[in-house]
Coordinates of C-alpha atoms in Angstrom, one line a residue:
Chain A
X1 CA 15.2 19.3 -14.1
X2 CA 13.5 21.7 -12.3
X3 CA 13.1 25.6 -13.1
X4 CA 11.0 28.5 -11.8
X5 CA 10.3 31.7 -14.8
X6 CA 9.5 34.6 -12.4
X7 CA 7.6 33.1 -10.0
X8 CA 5.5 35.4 -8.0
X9 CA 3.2 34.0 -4.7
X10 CA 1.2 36.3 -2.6
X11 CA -0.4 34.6 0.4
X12 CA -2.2 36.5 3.5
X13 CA -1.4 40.1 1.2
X14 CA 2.1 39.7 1.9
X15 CA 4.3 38.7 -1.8
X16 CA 6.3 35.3 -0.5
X17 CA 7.8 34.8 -3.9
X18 CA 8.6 37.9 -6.1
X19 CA 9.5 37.1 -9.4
X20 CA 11.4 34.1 -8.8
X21 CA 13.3 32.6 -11.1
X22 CA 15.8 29.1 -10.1
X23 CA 17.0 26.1 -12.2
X24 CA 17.8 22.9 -10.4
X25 CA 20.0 20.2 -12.7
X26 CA 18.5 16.7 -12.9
X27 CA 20.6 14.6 -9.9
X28 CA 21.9 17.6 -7.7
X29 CA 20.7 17.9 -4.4
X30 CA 20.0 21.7 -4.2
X31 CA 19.3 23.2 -1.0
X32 CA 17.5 26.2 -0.4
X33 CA 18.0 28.5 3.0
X34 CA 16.5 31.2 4.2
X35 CA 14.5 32.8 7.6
X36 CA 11.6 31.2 9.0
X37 CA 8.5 32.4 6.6
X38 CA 10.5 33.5 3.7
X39 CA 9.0 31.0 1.1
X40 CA 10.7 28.0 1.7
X41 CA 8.6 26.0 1.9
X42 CA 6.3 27.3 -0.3
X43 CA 9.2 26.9 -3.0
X44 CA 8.4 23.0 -2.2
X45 CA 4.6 23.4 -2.7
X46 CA 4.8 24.8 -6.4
X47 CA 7.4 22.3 -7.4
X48 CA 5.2 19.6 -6.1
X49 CA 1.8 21.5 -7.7
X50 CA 0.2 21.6 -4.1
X51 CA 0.2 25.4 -4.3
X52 CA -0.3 27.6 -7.6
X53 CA 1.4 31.4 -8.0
X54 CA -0.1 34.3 -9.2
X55 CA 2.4 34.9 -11.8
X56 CA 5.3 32.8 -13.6
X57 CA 5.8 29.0 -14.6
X58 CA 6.8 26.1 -13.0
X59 CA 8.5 23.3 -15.0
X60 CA 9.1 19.5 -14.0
X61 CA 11.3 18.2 -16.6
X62 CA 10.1 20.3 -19.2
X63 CA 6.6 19.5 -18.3
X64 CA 4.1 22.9 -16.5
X65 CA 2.9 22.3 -12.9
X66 CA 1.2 24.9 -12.5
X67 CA -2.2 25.2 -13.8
X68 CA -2.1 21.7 -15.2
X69 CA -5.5 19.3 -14.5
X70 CA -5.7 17.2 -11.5
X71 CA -4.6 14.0 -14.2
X72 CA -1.6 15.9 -15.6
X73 CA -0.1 16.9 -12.0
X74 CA -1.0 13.2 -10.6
X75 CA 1.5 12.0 -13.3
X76 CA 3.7 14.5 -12.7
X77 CA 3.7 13.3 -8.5
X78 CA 4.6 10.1 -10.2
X79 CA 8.1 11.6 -10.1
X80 CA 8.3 13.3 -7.0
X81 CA 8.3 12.3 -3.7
X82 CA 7.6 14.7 -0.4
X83 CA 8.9 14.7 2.9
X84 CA 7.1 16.8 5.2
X85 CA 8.7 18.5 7.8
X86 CA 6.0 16.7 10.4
X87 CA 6.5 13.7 8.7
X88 CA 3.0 13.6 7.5
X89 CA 2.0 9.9 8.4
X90 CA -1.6 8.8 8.2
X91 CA -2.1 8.8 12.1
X92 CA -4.5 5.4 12.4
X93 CA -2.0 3.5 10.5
X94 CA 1.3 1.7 11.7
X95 CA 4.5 2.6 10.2
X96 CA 4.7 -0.6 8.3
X97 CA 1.6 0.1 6.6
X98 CA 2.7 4.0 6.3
X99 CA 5.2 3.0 4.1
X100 CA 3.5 0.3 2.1
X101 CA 0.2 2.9 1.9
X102 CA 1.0 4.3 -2.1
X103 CA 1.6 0.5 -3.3
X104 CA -0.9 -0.6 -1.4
X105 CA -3.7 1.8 -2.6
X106 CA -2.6 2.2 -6.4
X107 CA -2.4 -1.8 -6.9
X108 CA 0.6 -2.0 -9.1
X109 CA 2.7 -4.9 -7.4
X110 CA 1.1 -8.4 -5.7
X111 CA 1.2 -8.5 -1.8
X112 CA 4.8 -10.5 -1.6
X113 CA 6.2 -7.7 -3.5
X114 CA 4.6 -4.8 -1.5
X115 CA 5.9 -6.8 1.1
X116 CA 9.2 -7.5 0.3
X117 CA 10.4 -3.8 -1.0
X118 CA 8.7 -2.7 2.7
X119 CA 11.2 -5.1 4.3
X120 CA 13.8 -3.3 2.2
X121 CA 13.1 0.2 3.3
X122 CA 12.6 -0.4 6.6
X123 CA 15.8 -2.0 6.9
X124 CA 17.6 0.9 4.6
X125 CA 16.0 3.8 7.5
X126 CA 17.0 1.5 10.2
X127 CA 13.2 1.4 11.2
X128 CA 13.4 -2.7 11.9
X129 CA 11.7 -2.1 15.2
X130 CA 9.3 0.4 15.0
X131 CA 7.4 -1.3 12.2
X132 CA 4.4 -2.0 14.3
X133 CA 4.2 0.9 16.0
X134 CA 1.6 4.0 15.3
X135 CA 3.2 7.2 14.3
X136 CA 2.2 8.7 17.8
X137 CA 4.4 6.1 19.7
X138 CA 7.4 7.0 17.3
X139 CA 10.3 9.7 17.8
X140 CA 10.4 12.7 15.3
X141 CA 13.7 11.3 13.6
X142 CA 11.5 8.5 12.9
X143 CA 8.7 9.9 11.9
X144 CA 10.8 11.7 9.0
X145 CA 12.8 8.4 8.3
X146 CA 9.5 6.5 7.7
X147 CA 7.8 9.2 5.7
X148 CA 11.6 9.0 3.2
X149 CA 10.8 5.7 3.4
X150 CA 7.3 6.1 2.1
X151 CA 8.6 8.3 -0.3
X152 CA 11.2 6.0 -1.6
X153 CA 9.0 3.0 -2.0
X154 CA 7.6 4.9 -5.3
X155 CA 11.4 5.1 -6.7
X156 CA 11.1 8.7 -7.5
X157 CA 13.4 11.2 -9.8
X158 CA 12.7 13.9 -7.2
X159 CA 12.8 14.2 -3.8
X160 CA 11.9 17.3 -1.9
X161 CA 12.9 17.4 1.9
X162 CA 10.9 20.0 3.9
X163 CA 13.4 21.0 7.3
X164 CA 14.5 17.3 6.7
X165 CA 16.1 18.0 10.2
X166 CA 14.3 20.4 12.3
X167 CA 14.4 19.4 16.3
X168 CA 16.3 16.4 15.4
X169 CA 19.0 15.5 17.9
X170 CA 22.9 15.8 16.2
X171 CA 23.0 12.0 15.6
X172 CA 19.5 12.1 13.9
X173 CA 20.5 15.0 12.1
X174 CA 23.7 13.4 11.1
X175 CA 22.0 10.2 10.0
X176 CA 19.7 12.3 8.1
X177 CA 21.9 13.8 6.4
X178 CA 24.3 10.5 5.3
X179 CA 21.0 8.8 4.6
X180 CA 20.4 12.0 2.1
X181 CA 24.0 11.4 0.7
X182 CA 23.6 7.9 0.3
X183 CA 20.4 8.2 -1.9
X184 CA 22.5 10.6 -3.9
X185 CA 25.0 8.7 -4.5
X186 CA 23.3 5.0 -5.3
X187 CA 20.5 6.6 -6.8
X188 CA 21.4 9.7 -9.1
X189 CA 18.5 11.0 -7.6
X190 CA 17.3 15.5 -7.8
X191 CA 16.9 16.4 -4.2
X192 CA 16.0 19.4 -2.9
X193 CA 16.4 20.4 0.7
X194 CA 14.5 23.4 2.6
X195 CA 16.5 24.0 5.6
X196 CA 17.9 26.7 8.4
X197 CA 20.4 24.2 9.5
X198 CA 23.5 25.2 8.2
X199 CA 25.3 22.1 9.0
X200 CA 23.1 20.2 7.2
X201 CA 22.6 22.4 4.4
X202 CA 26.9 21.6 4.3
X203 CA 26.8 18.5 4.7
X204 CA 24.1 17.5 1.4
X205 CA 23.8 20.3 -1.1
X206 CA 25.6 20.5 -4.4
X207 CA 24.5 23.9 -4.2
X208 CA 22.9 26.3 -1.6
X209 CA 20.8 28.9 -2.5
X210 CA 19.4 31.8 -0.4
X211 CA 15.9 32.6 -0.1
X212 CA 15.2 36.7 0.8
X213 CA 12.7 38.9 0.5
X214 CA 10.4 36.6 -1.9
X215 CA 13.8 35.6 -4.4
X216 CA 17.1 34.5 -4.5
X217 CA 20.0 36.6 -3.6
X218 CA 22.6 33.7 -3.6
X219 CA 23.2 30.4 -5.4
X220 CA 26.2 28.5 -5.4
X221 CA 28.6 25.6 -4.4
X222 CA 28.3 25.3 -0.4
X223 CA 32.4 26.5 0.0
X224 CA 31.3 30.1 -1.7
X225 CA 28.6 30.4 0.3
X226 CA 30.9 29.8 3.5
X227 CA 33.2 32.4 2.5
X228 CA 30.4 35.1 1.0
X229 CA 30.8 38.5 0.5
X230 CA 27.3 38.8 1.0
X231 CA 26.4 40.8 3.9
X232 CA 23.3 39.2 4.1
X233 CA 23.8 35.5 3.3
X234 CA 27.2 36.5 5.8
X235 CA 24.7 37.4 9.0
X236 CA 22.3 34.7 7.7
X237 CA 25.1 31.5 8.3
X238 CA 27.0 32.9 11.4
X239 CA 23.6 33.7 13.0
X240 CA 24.5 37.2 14.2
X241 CA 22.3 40.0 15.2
X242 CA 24.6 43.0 13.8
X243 CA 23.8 43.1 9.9
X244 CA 21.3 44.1 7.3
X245 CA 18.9 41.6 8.4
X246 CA 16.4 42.8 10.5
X247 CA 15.0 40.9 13.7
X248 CA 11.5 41.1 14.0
Chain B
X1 CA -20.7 62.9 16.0
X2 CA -18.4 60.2 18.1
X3 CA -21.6 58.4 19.0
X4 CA -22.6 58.3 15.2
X5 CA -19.2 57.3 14.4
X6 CA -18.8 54.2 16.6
X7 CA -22.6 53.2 16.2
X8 CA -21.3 53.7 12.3
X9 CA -18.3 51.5 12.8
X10 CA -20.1 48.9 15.2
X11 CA -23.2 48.2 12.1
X12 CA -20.6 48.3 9.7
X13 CA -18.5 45.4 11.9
X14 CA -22.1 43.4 12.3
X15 CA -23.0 43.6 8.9
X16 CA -19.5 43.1 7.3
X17 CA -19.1 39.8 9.6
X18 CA -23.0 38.6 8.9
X19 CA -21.9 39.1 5.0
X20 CA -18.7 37.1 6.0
X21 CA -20.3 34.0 7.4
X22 CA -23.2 33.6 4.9
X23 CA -20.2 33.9 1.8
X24 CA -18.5 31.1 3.8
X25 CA -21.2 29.0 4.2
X26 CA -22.6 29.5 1.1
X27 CA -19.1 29.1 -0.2
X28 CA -18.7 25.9 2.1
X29 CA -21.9 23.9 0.5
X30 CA -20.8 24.4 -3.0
X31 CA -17.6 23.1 -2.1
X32 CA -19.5 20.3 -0.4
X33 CA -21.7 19.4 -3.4
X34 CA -18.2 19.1 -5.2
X35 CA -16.7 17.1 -2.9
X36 CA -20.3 15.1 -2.9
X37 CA -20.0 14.2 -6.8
X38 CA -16.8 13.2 -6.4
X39 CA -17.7 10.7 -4.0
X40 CA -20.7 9.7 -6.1
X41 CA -17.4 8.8 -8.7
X42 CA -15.4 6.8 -5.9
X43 CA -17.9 5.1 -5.1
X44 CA -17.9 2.3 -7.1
X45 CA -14.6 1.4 -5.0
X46 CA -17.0 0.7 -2.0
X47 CA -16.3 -2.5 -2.0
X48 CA -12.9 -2.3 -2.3
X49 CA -12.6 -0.1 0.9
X50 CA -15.2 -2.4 2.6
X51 CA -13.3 -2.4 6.1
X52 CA -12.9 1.1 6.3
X53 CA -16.8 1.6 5.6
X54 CA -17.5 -1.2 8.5
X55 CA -15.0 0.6 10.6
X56 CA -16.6 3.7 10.1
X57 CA -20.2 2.3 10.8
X58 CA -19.2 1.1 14.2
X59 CA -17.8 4.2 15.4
X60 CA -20.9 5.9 13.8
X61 CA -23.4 3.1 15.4
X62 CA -22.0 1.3 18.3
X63 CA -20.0 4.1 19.9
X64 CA -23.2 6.6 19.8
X65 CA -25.8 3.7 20.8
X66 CA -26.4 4.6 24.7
X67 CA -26.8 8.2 23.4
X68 CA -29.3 7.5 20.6
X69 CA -30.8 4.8 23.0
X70 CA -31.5 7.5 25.9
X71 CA -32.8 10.1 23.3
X72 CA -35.1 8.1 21.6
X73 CA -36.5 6.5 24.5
X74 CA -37.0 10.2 26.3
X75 CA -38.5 11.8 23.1
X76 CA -40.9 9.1 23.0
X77 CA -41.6 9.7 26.4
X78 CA -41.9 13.5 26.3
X79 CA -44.5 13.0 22.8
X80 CA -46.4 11.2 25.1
X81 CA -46.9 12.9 27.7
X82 CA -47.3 16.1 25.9
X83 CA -49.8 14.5 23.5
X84 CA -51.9 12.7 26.2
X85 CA -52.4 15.6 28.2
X86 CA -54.1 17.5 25.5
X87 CA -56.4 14.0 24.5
X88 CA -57.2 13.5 28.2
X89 CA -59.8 16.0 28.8
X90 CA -61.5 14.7 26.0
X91 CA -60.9 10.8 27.0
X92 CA -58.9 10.2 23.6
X93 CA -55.7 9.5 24.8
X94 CA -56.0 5.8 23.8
X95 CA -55.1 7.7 20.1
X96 CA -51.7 8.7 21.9
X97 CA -49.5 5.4 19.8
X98 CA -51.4 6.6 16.5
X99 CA -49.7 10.5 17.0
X100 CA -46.7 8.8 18.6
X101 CA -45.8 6.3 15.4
X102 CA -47.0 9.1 12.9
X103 CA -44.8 11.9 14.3
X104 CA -41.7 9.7 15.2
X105 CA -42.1 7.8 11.8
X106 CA -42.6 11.0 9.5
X107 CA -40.7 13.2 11.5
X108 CA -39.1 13.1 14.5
X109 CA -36.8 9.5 14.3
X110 CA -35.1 11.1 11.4
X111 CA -34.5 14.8 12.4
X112 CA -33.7 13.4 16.2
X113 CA -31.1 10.6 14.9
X114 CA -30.0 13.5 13.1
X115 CA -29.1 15.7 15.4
X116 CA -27.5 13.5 17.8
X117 CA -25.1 11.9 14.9
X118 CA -24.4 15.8 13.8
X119 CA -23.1 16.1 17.4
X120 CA -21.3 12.9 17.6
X121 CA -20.3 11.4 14.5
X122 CA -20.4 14.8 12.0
X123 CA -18.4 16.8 14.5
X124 CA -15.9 13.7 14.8
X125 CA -15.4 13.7 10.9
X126 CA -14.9 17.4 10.3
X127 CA -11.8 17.3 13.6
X128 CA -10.7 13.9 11.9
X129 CA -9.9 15.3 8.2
X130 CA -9.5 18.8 9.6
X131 CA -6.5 17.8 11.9
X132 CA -5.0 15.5 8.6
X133 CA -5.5 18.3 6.9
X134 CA -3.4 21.0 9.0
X135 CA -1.1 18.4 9.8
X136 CA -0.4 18.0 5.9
X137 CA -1.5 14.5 5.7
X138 CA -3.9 15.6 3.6
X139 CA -1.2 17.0 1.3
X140 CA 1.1 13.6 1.8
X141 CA -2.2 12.1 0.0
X142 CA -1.7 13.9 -2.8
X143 CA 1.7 13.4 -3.2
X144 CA 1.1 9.7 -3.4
X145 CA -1.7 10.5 -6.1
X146 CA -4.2 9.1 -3.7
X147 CA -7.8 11.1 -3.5
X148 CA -8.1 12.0 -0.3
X149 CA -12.0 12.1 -1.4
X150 CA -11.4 8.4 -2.1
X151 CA -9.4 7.2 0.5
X152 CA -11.5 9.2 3.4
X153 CA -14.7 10.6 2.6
X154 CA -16.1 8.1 0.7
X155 CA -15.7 5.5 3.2
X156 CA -17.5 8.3 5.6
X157 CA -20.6 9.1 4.0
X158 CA -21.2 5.6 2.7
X159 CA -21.2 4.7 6.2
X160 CA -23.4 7.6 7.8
X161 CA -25.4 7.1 4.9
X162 CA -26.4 3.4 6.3
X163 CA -25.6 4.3 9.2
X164 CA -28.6 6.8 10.1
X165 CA -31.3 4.8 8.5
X166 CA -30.5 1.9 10.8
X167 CA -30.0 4.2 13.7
X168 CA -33.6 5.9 12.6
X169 CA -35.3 2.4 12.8
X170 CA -34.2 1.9 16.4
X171 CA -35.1 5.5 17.3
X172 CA -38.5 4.5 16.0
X173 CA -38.5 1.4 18.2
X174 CA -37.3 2.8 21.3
X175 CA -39.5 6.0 20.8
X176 CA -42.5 3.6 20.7
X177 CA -41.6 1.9 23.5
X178 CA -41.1 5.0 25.7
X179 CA -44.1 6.2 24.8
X180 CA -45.7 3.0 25.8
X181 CA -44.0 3.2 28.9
X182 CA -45.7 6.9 29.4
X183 CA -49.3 6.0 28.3
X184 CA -49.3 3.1 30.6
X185 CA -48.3 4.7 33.8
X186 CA -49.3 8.0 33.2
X187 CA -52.5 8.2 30.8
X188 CA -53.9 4.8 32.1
X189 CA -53.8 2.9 28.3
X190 CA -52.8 -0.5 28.5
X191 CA -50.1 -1.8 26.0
X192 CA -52.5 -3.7 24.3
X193 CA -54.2 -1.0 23.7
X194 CA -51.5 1.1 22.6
X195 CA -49.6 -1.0 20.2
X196 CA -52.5 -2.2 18.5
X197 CA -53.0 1.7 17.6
X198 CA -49.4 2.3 16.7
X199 CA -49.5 -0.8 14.1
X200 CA -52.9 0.9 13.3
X201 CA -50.9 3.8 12.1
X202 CA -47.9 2.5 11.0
X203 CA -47.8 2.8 7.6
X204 CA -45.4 2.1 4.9
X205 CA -45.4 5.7 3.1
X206 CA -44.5 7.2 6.6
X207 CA -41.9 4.6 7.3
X208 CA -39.9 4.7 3.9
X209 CA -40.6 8.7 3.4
X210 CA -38.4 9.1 7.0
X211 CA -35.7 6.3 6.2
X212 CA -35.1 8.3 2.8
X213 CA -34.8 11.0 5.0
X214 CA -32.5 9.6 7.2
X215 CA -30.3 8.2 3.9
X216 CA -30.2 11.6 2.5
X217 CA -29.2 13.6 6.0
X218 CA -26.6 10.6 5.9
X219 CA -25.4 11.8 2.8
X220 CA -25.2 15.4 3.6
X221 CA -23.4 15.3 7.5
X222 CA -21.1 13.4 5.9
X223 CA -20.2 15.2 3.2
X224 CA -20.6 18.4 5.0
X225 CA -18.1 17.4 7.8
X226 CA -15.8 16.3 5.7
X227 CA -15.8 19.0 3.2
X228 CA -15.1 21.4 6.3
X229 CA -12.6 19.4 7.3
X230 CA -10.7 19.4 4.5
X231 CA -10.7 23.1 4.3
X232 CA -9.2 23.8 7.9
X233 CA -6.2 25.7 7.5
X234 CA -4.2 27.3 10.3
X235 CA -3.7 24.6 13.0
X236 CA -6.1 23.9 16.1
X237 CA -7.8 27.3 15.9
X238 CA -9.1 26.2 12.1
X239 CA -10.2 22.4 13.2
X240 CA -12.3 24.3 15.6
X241 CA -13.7 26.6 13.1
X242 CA -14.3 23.8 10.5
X243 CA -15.9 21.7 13.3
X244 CA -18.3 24.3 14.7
X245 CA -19.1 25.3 10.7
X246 CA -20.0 21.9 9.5
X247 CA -21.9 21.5 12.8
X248 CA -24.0 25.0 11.8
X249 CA -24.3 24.0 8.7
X250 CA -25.1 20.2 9.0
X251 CA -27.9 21.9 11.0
X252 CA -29.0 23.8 8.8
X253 CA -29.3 21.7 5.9
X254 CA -31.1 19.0 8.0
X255 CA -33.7 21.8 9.0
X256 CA -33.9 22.8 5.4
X257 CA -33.7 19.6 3.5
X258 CA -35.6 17.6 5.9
X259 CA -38.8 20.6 5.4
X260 CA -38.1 20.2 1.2
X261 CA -38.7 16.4 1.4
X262 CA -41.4 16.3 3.6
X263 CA -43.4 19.1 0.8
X264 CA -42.6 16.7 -1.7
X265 CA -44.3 13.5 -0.1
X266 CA -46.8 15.0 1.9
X267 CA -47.3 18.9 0.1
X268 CA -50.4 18.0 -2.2
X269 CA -51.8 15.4 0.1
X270 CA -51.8 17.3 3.3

């Protein structure tokens, strides 16, 4: 479980998070919506303790992530996996050894096991092929399949997905998206998604919540969001111009 | 009253962005003697992370050889020249390899090694981390609880820190032999002549006094680059900065350091 207690985040002078406060059930897949520099993604940072607030508490299963020691949050990561919008993969090293990089460097399985749960993954993210190859050689679809698959070598309870399908293609966004399901569904697995992609944001969460003005103004199942009253979440998911939200 | 205004605005612009840099830098080498003890920690993993350190070494040594090599051997040259000139009028240039050793052993093979690794290798390092780090690699690390101090930077300044000694030696070597090359065709001292002053003057206090040197500026480019890099924040226009600041400041501290060190060995003696 994952909960926010009036959250508040000022970067540059400007407030991205004002008083935030969210709770996210163990083994949903929450997603979270919202204009391009609205906080998003910095939602993602304070859950996964790379960025502190000003104000307000963040909780991982009960446990404080903010302004816990460098030891504490490292066992809190334990839990949580990250998938970064750019895929994030160390650039001198293939994709194979991407993947096997957080086995490999904390020492906690023999080399035939490293190798064999590797094997698994790459087969699960249907990257077979590109195993060998450097992460500038590789598509972006790939690039964000290896770096879940780097996640998902660690077995974590959490899984937070940065614009898990931002200049993907359809397909890849579609194979994205049922690869997001499938770890839902085999797994049990908390997710959470930052997205503008509508279709996507459909197609995984258990709940979508909108992200405006530094807090939440909705949260709920993806078909009330569809048909919101809203007029801001409204003009948000049909992409109009006409409505309260203002086009800078 | 405009005039005072904008000269007004103009000082206060000067001095406010002055104060700015020296905060940063300031800022910048307390962060780096952070980042320095924590690879003092990670270090005993050294050994462990053996091929990165030999991988980091060759880019440091091999890829920057011609460029050390053609520096050395010109500085030597220049010493030379500029050194027998002065002797000649009073027929002393045979002394030219005892100035030569003493200045490039003390001195010059260090702060010249230096310089050129700064340039080639430090400059490297700080782009290196700094584009990891706006590219939120350096974030992905953390995720995986792996220290990026560990898993990059240690394996960097270990290897500088070897690195520049070595490179310092052959600096030394080449210098000689440039200067050699000078007094022989230009101050009419044979190489008999010359070598048998520069292993006159070639002594052991000089020699280890300058390879400490050259550890420690290891130690610091390093450490400084990387601590830049990992600071660089807001895409390509913040690798540049972090480059150009550990650059400055790698600089800086070699000018500074390298003047500290040389007190302490030489100070009381003269």
């Amino acid at each position: 479980m994952i909960e926010f207690k009036n959250v508040t985040k000022i970067l540059n002078g400007t407030k991205v998070l004002d008083n935030l406060s969210l709770r996210i059930e163990r083994g949903e897949t929450f997603v979270i919506i919202g204009r391009s520099g609205t906080g998003k993604t910095v939602t993602l940072k304070h859950i996964a303790g790379l960025l502190e607030p000003e104000s307000g508490v963040v909780l991982v299963d009960g446990q404080q992530m903010n302004g816990s020691s460098k030891r504490q949050k490292d066992n809190l990561r334990e839990k949580i996996g990250f998938v970064f919008q750019s895929g994030a993969l160390i650039n001198w090293m293939t994709v194979e050894e991407n993947i096997a990089l957080p086995l490999v460097e904390h020492k906690v399985l023999p080399q035939d096991e490293i190798k064999k749960i590797v094997e698994e993954k790459l087969d699960l993210l249907q990257l077979t092929s590109a195993r060998d190859r450097m992460p500038a050689e590789i598509s972006g679809g790939m690039k964000k399949r290896a770096s879940l698959a780097r996640v998902l070598v660690r077995n974590p309870e959490i899984i937070l997905y940065d614009e898990p399908t931002s200049g993907l293609d359809p397909v890849m966004s579609s194979l994205i998206n049922t690869i997001i399901n499938q770890i839902k569904k085999d797994q049990h697995i908390t997710q959470v998604v930052v997205t503008h992609d509508m279709e996507s944001a459909y197609a995984v969460g258990d709940r979508i919540a909108m992200l405006y003005d530094g807090s939440i103004i909705q949260c709920d199942v993806p078909e009330a969001i569809r048909t919101t009253a809203n007029p801001i979440v409204r003009q948000f998911i049909s992409g109009s111009l006409e409505g309260p939200i203002e086009v800078l | 009253m405009i005039i005072i205004k904008k000269l007004k605005d103009v000082l206060v612009t000067v001095i406010g962005g002055i104060g700015k840099n020296t905060i940063n830098i300031v800022y910048m080498l307390g962060y780096s003697t952070l980042i320095f003890l924590e690879v003092a920690y990670h270090s005993k993993a050294a050994f462990e992370k053996r091929r990165e350190i030999l991988k980091q070494m060759y880019y440091a040594g091999v890829k920057t050889f011609i460029v050390v090599s053609i520096v050395a051997l010109f500085t030597g040259m220049i010493l030379a020249l500029q050194i027998g000139l002065e002797l000649k009028p009073y027929q002393q240039q045979s002394l030219v390899g005892n100035i030569i050793i003493a200045t490039l052993t003390r001195e010059m093979a260090p702060f010249v090694t230096a310089i050129i690794l700064i340039a080639a290798v430090g400059s490297t390092m700080a782009a290196e981390v700094g584009t990891m780090a706006v590219s939120e690699e350096i974030d992905a690390l953390e995720m995986m609880a792996i220290s990026p101090v560990r898993f990059l930077v240690m394996p960097r300044v270990i290897s500088l820190a070897l690195m520049l000694p070595i490179a310092t030696v052959y600096t030394n070597l080449l210098g000689s032999i440039g200067g050699g090359i000078i007094a022989y065709f230009q101050l009419n001292v044979s190489f008999d002549v010359y070598y048998s002053h520069i292993l006159e003057s070639l002594h052991f206090k000089a020699t280890y006094v300058g390879l400490l040197k050259a550890f420690i500026f290891g130690i610091m480019v390093s450490t400084i680059s990387c601590a830049n890099g990992l600071r660089a924040t807001n895409g390509a226009l913040g690798v540049g900065k972090a480059t150009r600041n550990s650059v400055v400041s790698s600089f800086l501290m070699v000018l500074i350091v390298g003047y500290y060190i040389t007190g302490i060995f030489y100070g009381k003696t003269g």
